[in-house]
Tab-separated table of C-alpha atoms in Angstrom:
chain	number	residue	atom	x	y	z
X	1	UNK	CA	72.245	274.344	119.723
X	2	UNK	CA	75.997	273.112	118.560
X	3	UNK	CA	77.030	276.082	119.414
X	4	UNK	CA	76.012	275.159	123.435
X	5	UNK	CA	79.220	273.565	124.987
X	6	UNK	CA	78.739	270.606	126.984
X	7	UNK	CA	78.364	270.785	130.859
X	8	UNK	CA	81.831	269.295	131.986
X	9	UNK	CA	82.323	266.877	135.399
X	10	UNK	CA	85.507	267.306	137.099
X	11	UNK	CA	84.663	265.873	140.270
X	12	UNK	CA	82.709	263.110	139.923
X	13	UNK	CA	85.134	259.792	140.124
X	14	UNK	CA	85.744	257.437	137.193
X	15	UNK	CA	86.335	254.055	136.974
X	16	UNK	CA	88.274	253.574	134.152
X	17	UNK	CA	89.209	249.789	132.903
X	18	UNK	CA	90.923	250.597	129.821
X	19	UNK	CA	92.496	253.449	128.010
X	20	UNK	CA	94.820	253.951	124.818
X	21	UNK	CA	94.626	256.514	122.168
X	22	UNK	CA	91.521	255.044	120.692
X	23	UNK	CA	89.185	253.978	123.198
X	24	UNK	CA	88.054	254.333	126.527
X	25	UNK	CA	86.197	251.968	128.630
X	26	UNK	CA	84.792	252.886	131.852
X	27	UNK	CA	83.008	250.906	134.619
X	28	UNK	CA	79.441	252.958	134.584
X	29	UNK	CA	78.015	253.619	138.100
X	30	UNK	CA	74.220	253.619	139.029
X	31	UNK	CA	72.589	256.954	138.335
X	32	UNK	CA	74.070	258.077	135.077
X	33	UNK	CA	72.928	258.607	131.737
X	34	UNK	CA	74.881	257.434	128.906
X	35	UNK	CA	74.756	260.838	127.266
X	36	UNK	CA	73.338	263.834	128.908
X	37	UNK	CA	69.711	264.819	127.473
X	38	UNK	CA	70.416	268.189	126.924
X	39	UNK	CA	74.047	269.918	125.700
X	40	UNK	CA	73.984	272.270	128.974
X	41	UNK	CA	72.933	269.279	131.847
X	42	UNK	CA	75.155	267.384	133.497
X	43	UNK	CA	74.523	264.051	135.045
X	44	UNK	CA	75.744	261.420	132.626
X	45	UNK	CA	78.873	259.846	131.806
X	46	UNK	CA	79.809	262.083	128.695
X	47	UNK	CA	80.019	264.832	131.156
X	48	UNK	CA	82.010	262.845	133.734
X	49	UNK	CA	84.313	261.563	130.277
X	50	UNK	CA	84.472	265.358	129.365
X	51	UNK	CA	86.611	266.512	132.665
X	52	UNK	CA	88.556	262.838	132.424
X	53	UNK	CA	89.640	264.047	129.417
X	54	UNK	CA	90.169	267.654	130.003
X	55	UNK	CA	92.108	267.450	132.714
X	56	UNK	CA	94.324	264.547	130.872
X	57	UNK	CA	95.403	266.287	127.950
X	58	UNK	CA	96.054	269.550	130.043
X	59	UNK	CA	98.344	267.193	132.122
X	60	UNK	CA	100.176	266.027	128.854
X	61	UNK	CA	100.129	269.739	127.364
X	62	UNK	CA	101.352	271.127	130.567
X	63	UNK	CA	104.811	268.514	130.310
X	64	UNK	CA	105.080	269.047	126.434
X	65	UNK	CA	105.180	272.686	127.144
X	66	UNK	CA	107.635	271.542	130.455
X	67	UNK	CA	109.344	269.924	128.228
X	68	UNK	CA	109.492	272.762	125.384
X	69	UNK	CA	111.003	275.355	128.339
X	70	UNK	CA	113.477	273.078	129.796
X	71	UNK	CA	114.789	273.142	125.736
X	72	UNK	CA	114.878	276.574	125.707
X	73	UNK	CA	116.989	277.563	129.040
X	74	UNK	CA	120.105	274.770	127.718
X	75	UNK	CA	121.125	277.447	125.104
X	76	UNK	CA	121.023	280.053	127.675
X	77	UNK	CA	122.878	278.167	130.649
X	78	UNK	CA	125.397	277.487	127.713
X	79	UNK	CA	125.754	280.680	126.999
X	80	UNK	CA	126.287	281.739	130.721
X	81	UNK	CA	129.113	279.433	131.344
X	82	UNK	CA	130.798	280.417	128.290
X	83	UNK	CA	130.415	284.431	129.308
X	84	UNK	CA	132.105	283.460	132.850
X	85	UNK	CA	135.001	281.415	130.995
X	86	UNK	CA	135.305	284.572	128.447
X	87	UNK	CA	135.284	286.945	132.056
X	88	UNK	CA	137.872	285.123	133.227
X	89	UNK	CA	140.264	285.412	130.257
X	90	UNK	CA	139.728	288.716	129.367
X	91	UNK	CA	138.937	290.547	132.524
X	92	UNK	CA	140.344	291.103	136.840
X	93	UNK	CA	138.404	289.698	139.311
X	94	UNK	CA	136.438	292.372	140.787
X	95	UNK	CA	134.951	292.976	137.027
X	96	UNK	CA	134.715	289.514	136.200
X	97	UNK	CA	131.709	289.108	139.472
X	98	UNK	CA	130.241	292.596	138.166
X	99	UNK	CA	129.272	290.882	134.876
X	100	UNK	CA	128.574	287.462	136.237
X	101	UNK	CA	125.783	289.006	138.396
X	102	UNK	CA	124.556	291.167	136.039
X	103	UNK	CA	124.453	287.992	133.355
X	104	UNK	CA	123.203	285.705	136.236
X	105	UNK	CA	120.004	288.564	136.884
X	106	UNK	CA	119.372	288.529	133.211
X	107	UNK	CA	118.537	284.561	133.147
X	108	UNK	CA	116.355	285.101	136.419
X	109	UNK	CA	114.360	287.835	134.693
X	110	UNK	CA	113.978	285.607	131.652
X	111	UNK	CA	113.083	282.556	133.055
X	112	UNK	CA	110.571	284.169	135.474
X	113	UNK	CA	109.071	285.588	132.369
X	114	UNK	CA	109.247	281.939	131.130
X	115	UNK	CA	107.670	280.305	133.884
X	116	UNK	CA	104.969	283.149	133.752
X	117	UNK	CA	103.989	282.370	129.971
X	118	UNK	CA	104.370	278.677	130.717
X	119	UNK	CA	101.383	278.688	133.508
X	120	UNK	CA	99.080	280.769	131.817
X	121	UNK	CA	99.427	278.578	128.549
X	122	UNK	CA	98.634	275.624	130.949
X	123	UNK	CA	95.489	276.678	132.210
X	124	UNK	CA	94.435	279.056	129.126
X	125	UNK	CA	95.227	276.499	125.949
X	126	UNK	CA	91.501	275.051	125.030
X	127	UNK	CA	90.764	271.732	125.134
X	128	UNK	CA	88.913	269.801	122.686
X	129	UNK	CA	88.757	266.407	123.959
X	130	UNK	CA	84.956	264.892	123.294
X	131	UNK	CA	84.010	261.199	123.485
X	132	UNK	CA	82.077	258.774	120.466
X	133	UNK	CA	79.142	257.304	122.173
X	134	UNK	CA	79.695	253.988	120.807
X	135	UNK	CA	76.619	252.130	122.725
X	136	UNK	CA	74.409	253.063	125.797
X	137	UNK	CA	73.484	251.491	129.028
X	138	UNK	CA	70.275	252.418	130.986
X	139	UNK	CA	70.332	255.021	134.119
X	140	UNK	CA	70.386	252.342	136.703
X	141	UNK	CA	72.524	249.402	135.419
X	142	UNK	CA	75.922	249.283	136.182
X	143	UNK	CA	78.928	248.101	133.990
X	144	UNK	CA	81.061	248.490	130.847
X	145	UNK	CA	80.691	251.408	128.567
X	146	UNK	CA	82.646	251.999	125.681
X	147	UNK	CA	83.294	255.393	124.235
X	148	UNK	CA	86.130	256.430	121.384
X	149	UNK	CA	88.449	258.738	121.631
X	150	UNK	CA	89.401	258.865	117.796
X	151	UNK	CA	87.236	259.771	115.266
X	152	UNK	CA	88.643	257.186	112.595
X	153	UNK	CA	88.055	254.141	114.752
X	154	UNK	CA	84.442	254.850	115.277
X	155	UNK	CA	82.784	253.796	111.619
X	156	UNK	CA	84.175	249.975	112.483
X	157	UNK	CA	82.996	250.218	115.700
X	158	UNK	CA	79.619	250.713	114.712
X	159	UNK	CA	79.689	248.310	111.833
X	160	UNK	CA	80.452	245.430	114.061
X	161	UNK	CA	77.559	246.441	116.201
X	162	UNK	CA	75.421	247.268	113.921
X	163	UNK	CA	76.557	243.528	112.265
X	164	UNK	CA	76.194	242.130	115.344
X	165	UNK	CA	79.759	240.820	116.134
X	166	UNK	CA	80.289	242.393	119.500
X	167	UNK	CA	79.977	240.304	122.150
X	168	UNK	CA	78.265	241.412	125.295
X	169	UNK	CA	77.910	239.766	128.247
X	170	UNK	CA	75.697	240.467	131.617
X	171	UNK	CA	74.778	239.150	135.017
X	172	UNK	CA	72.041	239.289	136.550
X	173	UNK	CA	69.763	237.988	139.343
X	174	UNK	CA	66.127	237.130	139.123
X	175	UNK	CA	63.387	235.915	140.316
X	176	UNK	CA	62.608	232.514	140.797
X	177	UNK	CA	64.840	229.732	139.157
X	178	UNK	CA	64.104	228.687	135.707
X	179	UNK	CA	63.809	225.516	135.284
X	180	UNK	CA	66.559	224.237	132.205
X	181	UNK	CA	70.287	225.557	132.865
X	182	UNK	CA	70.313	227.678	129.367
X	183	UNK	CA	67.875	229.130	127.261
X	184	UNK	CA	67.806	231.391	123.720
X	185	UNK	CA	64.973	234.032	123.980
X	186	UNK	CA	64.156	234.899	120.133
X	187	UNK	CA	60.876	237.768	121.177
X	188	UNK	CA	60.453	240.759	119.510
X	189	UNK	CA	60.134	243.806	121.231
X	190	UNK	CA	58.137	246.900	120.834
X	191	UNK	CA	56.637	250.177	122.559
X	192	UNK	CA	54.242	249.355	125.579
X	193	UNK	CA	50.640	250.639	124.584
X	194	UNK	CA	49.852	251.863	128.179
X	195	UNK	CA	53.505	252.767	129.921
X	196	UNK	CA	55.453	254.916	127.707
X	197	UNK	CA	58.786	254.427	129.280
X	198	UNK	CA	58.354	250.483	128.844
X	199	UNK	CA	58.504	248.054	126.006
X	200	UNK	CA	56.910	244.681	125.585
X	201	UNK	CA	56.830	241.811	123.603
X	202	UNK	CA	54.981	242.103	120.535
X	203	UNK	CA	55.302	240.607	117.086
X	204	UNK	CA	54.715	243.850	115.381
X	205	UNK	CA	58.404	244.976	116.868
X	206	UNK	CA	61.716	244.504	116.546
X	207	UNK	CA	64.246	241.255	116.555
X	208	UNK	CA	65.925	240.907	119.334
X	209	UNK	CA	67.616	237.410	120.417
X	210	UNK	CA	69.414	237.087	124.087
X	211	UNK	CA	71.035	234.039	125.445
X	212	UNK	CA	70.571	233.005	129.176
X	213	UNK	CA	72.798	230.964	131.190
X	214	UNK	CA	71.955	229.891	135.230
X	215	UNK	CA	75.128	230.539	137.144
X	216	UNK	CA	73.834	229.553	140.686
X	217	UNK	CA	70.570	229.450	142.736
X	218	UNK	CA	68.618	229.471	145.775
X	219	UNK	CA	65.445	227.742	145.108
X	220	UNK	CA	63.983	227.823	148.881
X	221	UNK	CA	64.491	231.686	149.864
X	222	UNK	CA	61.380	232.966	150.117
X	223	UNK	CA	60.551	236.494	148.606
X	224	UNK	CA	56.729	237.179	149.802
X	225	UNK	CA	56.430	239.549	152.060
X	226	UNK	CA	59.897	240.887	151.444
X	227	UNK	CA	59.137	242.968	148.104
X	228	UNK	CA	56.694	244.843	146.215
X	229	UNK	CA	55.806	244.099	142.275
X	230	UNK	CA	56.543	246.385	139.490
X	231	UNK	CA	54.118	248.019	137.287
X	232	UNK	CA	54.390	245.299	134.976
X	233	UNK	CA	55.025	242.477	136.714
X	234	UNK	CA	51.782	240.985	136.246
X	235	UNK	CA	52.326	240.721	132.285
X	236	UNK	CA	55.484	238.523	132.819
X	237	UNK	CA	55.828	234.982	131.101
X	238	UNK	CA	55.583	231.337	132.766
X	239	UNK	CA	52.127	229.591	133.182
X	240	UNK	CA	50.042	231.279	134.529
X	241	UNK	CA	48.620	229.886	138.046
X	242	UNK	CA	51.767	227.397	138.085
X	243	UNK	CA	53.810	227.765	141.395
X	244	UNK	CA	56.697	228.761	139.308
X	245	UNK	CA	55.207	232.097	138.657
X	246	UNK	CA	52.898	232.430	141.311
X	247	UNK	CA	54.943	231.547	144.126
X	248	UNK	CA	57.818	234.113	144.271
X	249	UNK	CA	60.133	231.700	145.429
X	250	UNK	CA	63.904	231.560	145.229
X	251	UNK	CA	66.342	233.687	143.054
X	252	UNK	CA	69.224	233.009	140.258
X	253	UNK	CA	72.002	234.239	139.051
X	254	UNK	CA	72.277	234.018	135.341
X	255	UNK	CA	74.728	235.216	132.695
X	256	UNK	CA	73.070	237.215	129.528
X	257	UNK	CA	74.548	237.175	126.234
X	258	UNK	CA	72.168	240.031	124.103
X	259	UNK	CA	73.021	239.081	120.071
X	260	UNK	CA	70.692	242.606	119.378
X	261	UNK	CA	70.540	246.000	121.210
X	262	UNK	CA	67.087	246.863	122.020
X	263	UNK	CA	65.994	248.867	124.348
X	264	UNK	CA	65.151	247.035	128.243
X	265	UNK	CA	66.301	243.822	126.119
X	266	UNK	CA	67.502	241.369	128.801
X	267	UNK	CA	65.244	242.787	131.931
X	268	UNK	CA	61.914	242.077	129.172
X	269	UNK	CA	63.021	238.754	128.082
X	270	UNK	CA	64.054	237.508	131.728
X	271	UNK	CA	60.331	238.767	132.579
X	272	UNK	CA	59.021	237.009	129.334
X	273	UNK	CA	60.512	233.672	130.593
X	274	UNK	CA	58.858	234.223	133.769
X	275	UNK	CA	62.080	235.359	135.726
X	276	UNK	CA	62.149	238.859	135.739
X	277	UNK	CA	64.761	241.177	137.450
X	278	UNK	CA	65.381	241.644	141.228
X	279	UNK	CA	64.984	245.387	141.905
X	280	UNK	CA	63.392	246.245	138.486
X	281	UNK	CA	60.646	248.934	139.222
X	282	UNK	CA	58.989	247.910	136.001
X	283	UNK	CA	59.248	244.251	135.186
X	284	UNK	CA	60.066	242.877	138.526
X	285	UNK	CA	60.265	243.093	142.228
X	286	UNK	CA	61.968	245.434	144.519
X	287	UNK	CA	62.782	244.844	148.255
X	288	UNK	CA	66.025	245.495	150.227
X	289	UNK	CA	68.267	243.540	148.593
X	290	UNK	CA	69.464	246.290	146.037
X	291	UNK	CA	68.288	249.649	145.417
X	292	UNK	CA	68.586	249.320	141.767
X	293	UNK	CA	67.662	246.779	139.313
X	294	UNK	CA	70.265	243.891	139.623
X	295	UNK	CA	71.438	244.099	135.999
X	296	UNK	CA	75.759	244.330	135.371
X	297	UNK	CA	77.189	244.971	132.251
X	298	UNK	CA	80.300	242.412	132.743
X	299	UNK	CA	82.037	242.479	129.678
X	300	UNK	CA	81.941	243.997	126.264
X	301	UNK	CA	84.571	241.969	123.686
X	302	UNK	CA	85.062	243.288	119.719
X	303	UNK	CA	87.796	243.596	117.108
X	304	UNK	CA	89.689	246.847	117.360
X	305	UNK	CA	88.833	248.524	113.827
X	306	UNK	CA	91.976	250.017	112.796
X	307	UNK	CA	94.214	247.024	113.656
X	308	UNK	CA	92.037	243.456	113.470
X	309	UNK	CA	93.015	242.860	117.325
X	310	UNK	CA	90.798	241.404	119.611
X	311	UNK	CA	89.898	243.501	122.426
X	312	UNK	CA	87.578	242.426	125.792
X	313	UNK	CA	86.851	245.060	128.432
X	314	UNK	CA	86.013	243.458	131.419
X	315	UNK	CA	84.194	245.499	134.057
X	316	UNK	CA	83.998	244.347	138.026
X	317	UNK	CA	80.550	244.156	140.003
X	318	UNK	CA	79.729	247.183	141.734
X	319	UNK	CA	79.287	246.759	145.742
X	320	UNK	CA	75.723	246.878	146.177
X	321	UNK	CA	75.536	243.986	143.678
X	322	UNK	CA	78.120	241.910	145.154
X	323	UNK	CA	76.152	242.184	148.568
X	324	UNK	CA	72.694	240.959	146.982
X	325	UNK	CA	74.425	237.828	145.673
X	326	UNK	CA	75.364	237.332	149.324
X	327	UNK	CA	72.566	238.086	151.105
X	328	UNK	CA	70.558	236.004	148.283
X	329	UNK	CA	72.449	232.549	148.884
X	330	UNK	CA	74.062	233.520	145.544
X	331	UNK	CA	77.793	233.216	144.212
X	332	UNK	CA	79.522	234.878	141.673
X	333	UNK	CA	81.321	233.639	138.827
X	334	UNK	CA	85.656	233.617	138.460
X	335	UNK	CA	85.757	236.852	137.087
X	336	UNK	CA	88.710	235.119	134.302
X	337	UNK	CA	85.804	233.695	132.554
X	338	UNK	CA	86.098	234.054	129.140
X	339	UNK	CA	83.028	235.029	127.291
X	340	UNK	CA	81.185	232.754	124.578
C-alpha cells in the first residue's frame, strides 16, 4: 500500500502560525482529520500540508533554477558585447550590423530554448515534501498541530512527548460552573463497553492526569430548553440529584493543561467532574451556540530537539468559538498569556 501516493490538497486554505526548516505548525480547522485514514482519501490536514508543501518547494525550485539561468546568459551577453567591440575594429559598418543581427538572433534562439527547458523543469521536477505527524487532534476541535518537516528532529520530538515535557494548553467552555477555581483530574481512561467510538473512566485503563483552570463564568444563564444531551451525558460526574448536575445551569470557560495524551482526554475528565463540554455530541450538550464541541487547542510549547531552544506555538480561536464566548456571557483570556 506504500506504493499508493497520498491524495494531495491544493486548495483548501491553511493557517499556518509557524514555519522554519524543521517544523510546521498550523492552526487546525473543524472538520479535519489529523492524518487521512486511508493513503488515497483526502480530508485531513496531511493532505492539506501535502499541497502547502508542494507548491512551496516548487516556488523555491522554480527561483533556484531562475536563478541558475540568469547565471548562464552573463557569459553569453559578455560574449555579445565583446563580438560587437571585435566588429567594430575589424570590420565597415554595413558588415559590422550583418553580424550583430545574426549574433543578436543566436542569443534569442538560445534563450527561448532556455526559458522552454526552464518551465517544463518547474512544473515536471517531483516533489517529495511529506510531513511527521508529531501528535493528533480530534475531527472537530480546533487549534495547534504540529507536524516536522525534517526527519532528524522528529526522534526528540517524540521523546519529550512520550516523557511528557510538552506543554499543552486548551480552552474550553462547559457546562455548569465548577465550584473551586482549579482542579487536577488524575482518572484513568479506557474503551467504553457499549459506544465504541467513546472512552470512559475506568481503573482497568490508562493514566491520564489534566489540569483545569476557571477563566470566567456565567452562573445564571440558563441552558434547559436550549440543548439536547449527548449519548453519554447521563454517565457524567458530580452528585448525583445535586442542582449542580441536575440543573443545567450556567457555563465556564476554563483553561486545560493535559500532562498525558489519551484519547477524548479533557472532554471525559470535564464530564467526570460534572462539567462536560458545550457542543460535545457524546459527553455533553449541544444547542446553537457552536456547531462543534467547544474544545481549542491554544498552545503547544516544547524544546526544539536539535538546538535546546524553547519553542511555543500559539494558535488563535477560531470564529465560531469566539462568538459562543459572547453569546455565553463569557470572555476570553489576553492571548500573551504565557502557559504554566
Amino acid at each position: 500500500m506504500r506504493s499508493v501516493p497520498f491524495a494531495v490538497d491544493t486548495t483548501t486554505p491553511l493557517e499556518v502560525v509557524y514555519e522554519d526548516g524543521d517544523f510546521i505548525a498550523v492552526n487546525k480547522p473543524v472538520g479535519y482529520h489529523t492524518a487521512p485514514i486511508h493513503r488515497w482519501q483526502g480530508g485531513s490536514m496531511v493532505n492539506i500540508l501535502l499541497g502547502h508543501l508542494a507548491s512551496k518547494q516548487q516556488q523555491q525550485q522554480g527561483q533556484q533554477l531562475q536563478q541558475q539561468y540568469q547565471q548562464q546568459q552573463q557569459p553569453l551577453l559578455q560574449d555579445q558585447e565583446q563580438e560587437q567591440q571585435h566588429l567594430v575594429q575589424q570590420h565597415g559598418q554595413w558588415q559590422q550590423q550583418k553580424r550583430i543581427q545574426l549574433k543578436q538572433q543566436q542569443t534569442r534562439n538560445s534563450h527561448q530554448r532556455q526559458q522552454r527547458q526552464y518551465a517544463e523543469d518547474s512544473i515536471q521536477r517531483p516533489v517529495q515534501a511529506k510531513p511527521y505527524v508529531l501528535h493528533r487532534l480530534d475531527y472537530n476541535t480546533s487549534g495547534v498541530l504540529l507536524f516536522g518537516k525534517n526527519g532528524k528532529a522528529v526522534p526528540g520530538v517524540a521523546a519529550q512527548f512520550r516523557q511528557r515535557k510538552v506543554g499543552k494548553e486548551y480552552l474550553a467552555i462547559t457546562v455548569g460552573v465548577p465550584s473551586q477555581a482549579s482542579y487536577t483530574v488524575d482518572a484513568p481512561i479506557d474503551y467504553h463497553p457499549a459506544l465504541a467510538t467513546a472512552r470512559c473512566i475506568a481503573a482497568t485503563g490508562k493514566p491520564a492526569v489534566t489540569q483545569v483552570e476557571v477563566i470566567s463564568s456565567n452562573p445564571d444563564l440558563q441552558l434547559t430548553g436550549h440543548c439536547q444531551e449527548g449519548e453519554l451525558f447521563h454517565e457524567r460526574g458530580g452528585v448525583v440529584g445535586s442542582e449542580a448536575r441536575e440543573g443545567l445551569k450556567g457555563v465556564a470557560l476554563v483553561r486545560c493543561f493535559p500532562k498525558t495524551g489519551r484519547t477524548h482526554q479533557i472532554r471525559l475528565h470535564l464530564a467526570y467532574l460534572g462539567h462536560p463540554l458545550i457542543g460535545d455530541e457524546i459527553y455533553g450538550v449541544t444547542g446553537d451556540w457552536i456547531g462543534r464541541q467547544a474544545l481549542h487547542a491554544r498552545a503547544l510549547a516544547l524544546a526544539h530537539p536539535l538546538t535546546g531552544e524553547q519553542m511555543r506555538f500559539v494558535a488563535p480561536v477560531h470564529d465560531d468559538f469566539q462568538a459562543a464566548v459572547a453569546a455565553l456571557g463569557l470572555y476570553l483570556p489576553d492571548e500573551q498569556q504565557r502557559m504554566h
